[in-house]
Tab-separated table of C-alpha atoms and ligand atoms in Angstrom:
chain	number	residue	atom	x	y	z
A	16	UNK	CA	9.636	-14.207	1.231
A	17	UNK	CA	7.552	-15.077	4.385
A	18	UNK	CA	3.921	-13.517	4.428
A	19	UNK	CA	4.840	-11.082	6.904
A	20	UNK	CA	7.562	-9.641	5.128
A	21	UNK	CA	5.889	-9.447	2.379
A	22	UNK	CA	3.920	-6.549	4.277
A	23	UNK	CA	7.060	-4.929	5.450
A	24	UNK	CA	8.033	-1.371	4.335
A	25	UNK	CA	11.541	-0.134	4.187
A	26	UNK	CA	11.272	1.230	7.552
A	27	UNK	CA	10.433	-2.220	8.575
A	28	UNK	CA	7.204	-1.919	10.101
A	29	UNK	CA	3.997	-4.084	9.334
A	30	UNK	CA	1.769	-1.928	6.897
A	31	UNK	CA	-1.207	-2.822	4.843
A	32	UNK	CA	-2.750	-0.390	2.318
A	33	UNK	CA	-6.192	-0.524	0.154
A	34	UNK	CA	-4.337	-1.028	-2.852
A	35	UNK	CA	-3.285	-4.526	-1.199
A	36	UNK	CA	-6.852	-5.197	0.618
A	37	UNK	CA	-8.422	-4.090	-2.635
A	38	UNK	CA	-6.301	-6.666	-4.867
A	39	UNK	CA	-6.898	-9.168	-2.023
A	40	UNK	CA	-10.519	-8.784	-1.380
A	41	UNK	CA	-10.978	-8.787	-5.564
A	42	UNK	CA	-8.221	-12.031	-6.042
A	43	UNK	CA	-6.070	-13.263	-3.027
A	44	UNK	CA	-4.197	-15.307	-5.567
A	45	UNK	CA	-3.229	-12.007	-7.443
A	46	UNK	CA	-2.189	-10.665	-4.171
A	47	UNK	CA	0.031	-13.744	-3.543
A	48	UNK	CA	1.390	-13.568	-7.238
A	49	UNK	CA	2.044	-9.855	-6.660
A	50	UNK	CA	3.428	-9.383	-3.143
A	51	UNK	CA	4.012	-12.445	-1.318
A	52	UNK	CA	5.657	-14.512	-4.542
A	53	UNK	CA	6.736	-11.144	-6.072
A	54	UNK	CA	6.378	-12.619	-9.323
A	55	UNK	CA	7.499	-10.155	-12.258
A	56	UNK	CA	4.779	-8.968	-14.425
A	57	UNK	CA	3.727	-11.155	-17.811
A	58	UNK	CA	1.893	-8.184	-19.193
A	59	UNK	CA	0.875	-4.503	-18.437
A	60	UNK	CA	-2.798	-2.753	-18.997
A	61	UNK	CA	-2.218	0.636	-20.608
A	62	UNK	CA	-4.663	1.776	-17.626
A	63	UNK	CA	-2.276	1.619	-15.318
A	64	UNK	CA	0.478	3.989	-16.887
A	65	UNK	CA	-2.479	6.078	-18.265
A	66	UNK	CA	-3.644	6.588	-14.815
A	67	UNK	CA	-0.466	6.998	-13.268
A	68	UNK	CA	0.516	9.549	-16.167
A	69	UNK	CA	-2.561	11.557	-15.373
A	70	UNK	CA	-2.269	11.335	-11.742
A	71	UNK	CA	1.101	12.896	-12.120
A	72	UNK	CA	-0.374	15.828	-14.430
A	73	UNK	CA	-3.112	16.815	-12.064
A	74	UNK	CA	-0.311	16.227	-9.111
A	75	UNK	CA	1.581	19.319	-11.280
A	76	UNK	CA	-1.572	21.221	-11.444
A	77	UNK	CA	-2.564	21.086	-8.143
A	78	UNK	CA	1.242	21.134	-6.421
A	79	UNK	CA	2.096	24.829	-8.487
A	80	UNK	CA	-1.370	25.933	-7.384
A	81	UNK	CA	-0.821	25.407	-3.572
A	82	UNK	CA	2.869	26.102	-3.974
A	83	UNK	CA	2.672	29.248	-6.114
A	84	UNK	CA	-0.248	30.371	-6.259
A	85	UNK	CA	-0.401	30.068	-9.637
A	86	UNK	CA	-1.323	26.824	-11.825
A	87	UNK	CA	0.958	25.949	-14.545
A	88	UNK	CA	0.120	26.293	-18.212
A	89	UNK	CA	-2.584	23.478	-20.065
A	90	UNK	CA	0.951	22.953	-22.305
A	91	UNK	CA	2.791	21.930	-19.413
A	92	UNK	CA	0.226	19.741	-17.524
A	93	UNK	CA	0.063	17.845	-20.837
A	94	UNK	CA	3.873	17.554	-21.717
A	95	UNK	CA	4.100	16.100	-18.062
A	96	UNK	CA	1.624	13.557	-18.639
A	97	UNK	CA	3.085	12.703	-22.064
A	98	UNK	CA	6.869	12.712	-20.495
A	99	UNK	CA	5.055	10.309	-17.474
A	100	UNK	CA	3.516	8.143	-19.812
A	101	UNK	CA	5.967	7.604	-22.534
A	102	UNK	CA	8.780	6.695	-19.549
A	103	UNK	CA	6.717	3.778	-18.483
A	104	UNK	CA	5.808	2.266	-21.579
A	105	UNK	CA	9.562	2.590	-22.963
A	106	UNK	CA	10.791	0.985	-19.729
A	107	UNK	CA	8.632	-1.856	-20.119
A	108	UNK	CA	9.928	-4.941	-21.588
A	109	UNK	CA	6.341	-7.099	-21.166
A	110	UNK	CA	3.262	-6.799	-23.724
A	111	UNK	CA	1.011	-3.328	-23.575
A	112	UNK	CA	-2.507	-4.765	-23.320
A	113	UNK	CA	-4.164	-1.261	-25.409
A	114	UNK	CA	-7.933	-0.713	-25.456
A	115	UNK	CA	-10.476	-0.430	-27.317
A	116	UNK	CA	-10.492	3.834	-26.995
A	117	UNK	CA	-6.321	3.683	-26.740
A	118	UNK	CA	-5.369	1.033	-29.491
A	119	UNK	CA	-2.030	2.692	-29.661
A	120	UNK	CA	0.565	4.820	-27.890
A	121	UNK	CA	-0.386	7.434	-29.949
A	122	UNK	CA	-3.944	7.522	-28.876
A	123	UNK	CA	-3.108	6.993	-25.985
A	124	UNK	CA	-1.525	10.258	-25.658
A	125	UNK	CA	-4.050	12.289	-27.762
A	126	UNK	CA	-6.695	11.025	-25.288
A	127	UNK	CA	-4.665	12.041	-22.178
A	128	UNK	CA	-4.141	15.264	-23.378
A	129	UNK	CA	-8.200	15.876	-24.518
A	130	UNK	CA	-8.699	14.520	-21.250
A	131	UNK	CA	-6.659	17.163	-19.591
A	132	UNK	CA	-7.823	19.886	-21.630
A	133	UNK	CA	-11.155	19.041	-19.865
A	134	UNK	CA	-9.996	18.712	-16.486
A	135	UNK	CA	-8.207	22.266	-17.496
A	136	UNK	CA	-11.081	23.942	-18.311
A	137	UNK	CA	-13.727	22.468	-15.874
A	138	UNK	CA	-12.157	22.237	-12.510
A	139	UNK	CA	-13.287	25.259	-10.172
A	140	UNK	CA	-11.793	25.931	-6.671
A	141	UNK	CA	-13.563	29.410	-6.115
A	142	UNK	CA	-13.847	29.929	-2.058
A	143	UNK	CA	-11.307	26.291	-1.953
A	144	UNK	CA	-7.815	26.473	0.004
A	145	UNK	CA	-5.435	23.401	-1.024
A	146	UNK	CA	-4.693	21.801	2.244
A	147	UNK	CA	-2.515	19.547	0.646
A	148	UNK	CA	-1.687	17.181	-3.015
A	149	UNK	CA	-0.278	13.564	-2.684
A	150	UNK	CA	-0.166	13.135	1.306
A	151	UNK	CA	0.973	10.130	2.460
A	152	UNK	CA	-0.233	9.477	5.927
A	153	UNK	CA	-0.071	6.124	8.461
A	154	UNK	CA	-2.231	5.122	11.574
A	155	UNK	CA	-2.536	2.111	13.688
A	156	UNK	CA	-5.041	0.106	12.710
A	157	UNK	CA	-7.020	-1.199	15.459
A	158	UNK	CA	-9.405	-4.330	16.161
A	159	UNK	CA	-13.024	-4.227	16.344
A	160	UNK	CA	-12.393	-4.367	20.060
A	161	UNK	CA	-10.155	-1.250	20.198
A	162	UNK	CA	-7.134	-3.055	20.513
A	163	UNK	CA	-4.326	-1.839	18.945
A	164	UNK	CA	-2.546	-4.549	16.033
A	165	UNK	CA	0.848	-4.129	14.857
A	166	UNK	CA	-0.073	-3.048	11.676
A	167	UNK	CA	-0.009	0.450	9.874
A	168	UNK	CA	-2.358	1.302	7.282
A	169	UNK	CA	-0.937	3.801	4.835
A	170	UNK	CA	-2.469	5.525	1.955
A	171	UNK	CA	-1.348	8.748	-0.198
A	172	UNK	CA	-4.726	10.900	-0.594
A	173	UNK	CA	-4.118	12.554	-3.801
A	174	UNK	CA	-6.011	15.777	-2.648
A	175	UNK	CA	-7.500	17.363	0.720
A	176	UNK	CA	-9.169	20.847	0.311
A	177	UNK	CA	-11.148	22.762	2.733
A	178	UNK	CA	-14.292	24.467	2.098
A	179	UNK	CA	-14.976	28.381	2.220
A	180	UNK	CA	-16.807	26.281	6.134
A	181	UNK	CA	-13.545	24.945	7.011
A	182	UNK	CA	-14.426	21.654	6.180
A	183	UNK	CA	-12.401	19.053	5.112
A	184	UNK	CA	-12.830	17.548	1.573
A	185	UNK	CA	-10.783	14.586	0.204
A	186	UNK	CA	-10.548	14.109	-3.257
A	187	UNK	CA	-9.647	10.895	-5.314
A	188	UNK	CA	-8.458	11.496	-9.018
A	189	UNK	CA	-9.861	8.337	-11.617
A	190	UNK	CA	-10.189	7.782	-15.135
A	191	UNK	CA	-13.135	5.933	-16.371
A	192	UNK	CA	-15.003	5.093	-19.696
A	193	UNK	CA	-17.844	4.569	-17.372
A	194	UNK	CA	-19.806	7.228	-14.991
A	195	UNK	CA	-19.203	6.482	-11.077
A	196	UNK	CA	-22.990	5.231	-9.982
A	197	UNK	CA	-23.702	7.523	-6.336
A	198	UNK	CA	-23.512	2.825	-4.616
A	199	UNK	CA	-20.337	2.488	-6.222
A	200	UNK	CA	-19.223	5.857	-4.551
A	201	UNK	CA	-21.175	4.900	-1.092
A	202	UNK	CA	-19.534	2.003	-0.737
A	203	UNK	CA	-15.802	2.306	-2.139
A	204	UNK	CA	-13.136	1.320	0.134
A	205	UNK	CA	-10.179	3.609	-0.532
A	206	UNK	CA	-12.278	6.215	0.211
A	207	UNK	CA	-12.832	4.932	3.749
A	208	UNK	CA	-9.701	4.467	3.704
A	209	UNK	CA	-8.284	7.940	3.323
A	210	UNK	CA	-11.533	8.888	6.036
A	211	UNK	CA	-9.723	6.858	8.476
A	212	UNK	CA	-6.399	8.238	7.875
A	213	UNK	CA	-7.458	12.053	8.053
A	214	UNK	CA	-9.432	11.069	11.281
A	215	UNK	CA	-6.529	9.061	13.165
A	216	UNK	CA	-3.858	11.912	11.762
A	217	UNK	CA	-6.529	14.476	13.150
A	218	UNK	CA	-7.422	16.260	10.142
A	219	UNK	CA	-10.756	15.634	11.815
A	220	UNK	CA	-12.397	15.069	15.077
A	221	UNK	CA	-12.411	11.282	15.761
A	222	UNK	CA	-15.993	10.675	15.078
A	223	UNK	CA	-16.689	13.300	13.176
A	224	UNK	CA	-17.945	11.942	9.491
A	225	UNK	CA	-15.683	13.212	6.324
A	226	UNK	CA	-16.298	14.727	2.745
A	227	UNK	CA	-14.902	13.031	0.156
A	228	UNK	CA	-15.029	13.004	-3.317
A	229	UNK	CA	-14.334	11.242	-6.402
A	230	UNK	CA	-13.176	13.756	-9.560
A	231	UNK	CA	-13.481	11.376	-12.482
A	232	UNK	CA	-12.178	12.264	-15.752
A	233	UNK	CA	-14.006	10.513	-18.318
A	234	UNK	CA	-12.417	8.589	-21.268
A	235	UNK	CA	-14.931	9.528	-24.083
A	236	UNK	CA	-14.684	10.999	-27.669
A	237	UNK	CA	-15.138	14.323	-25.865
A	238	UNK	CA	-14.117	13.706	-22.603
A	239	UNK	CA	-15.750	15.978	-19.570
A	240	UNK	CA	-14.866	16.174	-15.575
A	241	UNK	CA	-17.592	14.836	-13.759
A	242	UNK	CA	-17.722	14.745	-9.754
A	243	UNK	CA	-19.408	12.158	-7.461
A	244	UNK	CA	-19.550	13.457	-3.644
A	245	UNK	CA	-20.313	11.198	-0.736
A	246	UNK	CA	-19.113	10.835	3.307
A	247	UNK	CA	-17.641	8.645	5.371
A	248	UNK	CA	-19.281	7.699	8.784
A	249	UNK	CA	-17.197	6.749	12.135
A	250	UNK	CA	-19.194	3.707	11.851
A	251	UNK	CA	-18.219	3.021	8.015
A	252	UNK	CA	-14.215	3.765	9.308
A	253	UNK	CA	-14.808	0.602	12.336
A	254	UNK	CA	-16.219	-1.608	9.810
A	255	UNK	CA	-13.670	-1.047	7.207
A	256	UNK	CA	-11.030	-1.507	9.693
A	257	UNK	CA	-12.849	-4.865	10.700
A	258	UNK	CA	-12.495	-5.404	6.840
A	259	UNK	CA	-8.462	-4.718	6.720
A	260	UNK	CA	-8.067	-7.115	9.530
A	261	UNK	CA	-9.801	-10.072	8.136
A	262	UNK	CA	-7.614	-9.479	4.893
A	263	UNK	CA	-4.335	-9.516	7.379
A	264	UNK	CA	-5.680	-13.040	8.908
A	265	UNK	CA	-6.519	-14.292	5.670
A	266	UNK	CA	-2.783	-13.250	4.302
A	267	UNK	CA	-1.507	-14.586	7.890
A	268	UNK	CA	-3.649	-18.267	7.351
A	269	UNK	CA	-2.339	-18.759	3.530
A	270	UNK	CA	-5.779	-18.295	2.124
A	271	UNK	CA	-5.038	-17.653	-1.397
A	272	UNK	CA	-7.449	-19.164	-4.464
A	273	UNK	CA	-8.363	-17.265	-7.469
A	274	UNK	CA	-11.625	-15.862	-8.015
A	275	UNK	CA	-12.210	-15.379	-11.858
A	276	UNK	CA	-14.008	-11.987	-12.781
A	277	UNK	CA	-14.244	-8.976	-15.210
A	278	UNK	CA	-10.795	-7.784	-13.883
A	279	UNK	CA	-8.961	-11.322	-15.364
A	280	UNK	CA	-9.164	-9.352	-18.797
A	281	UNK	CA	-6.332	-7.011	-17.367
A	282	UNK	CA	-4.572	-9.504	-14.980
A	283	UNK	CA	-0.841	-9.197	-15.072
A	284	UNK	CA	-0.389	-13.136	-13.350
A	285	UNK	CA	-3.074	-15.003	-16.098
A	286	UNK	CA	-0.332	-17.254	-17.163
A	287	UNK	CA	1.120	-18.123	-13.308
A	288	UNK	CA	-2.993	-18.351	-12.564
A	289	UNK	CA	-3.746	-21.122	-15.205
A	290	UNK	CA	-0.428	-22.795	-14.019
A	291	UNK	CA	-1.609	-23.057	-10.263
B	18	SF4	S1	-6.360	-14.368	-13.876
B	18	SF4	FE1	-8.122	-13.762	-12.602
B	18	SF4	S2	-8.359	-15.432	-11.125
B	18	SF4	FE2	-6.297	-15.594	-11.985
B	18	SF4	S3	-4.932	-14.448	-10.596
B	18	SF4	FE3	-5.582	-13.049	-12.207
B	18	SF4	S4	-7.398	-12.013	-11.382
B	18	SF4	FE4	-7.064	-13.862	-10.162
């Protein structure tokens, strides 16, 4: 695969998104491993089916809310997340890496669902409107001198409300063990991400700066909904953007090398790593 298919979708145009510029950014060598050598997977994190399972619950929640009016029962937000999650981890034929607070399927589910119980109970949309739940958008993403590249950056912003003021909120669903500090918040990517894409797809003026915020459900013994709100500037949306196209030259120039952290724990390539 050459690098520039390798950042081909189906419809054949050049995209990028911030799951890629976050994997490169955090390991270019995973990126390579993942999307340029499309190497299969050696092992799988329960986070990532947990997360996806959840995602897919609140999806549920959310979607019958906007489309009916009406949210759908606790029971069926959880069977949906149990469904979600036990699909993945049957289909897999490579080694669960389980957690400490998941050691087993079985917690794994139990947590979910006391996790969704609290999402259930907690989340409030009095004087809210759903604009919409799992929107994939694309915009040109342009050069620091306002030149337009060939590349798309695409995203799919989980939620986008708007306020009893009319203004725009997104909203990123995560799981955590660990509280969001207001930095990490400040200075996360995706989120400028998604601020770029509501401002190019006109969900907002241009230069105008966007809500967004981060609803984290919280992997503890008693787990608890707990929201982290920050913006994104015009200025933060350039600078990203300056960000997205340093990754693309870096892909372009065959600058891969791995850079060992935290996240090596959970790293799906560590055997293809220590053979490199
Ligand atoms: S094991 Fe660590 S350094 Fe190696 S590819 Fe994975 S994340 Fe990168």
């Amino acid at each position: 695969m050459s690098k520039k298919q390798a950042l081909q979708a189906f419809n054949q145009e050049l995209h990028i998104s911030h799951s890629q510029i976050f994997t490169y950014l955090n390991c270019s060598l995973k990126w390579a491993f993942q999307h340029y050598m499309g190497l299969p997977i050696e092992r799988l994190s329960i986070a990532l089916p947990f997360g996806s399972a959840i995602h897919a619950a609140i999806e549920l929640y959310y979607r019958s809310l906007k489309n009916r009016g009406q949210a759908e029962p606790l029971k069926a937000i959880c069977d949906r997340f149990e469904t979600c999650l036990e699909l993945d981890l049957d289909n897999t034929t490579v080694p669960i890496i389980y957690k400490k607070n998941t050691p087993d399927k079985e917690s794994a589910i139990e947590m979910g669902k006391a996790m969704l119980k609290a999402f259930y109970d907690s989340v409030n949309l009095d004087g809210i409107e759903i604009v919409d739940v799992e929107l994939p958008l694309s915009a040109t993403l342009f050069t620091d001198d306002g030149k337009a590249t060939d590349f798309k950056l695409v995203g799919i912003l989980d939620l986008v409300l708007r306020d009893e003021n009319g203004e725009i909120i997104v909203v990123d669903n995560k799981t955590a063990a660990r509280p969001m500090a207001q930095s990490t918040a400040d200075d996360d990517n995706q989120m400028t991400t998604y601020s770029y894409l509501l401002a190019a797809n006109k969900y907002v003026f241009p230069t105008a700066p966007v809500n967004c915020r981060f609803d984290i459900l919280r992997k503890l013994k008693t787990p608890k909904l707990e929201q982290v709100s920050t913006i994104r500037t015009a200025e933060q949306r350039r600078r990203f953007a300056k960000i997205a196209n340093a990754v693309l030259a870096g892909i372009d120039a065959g600058i891969f090398m791995p850079q060992p952290s935290w996240m090596c724990g959970d790293c799906a390539y560590s055997d293809a790593c220590k053979a490199w």
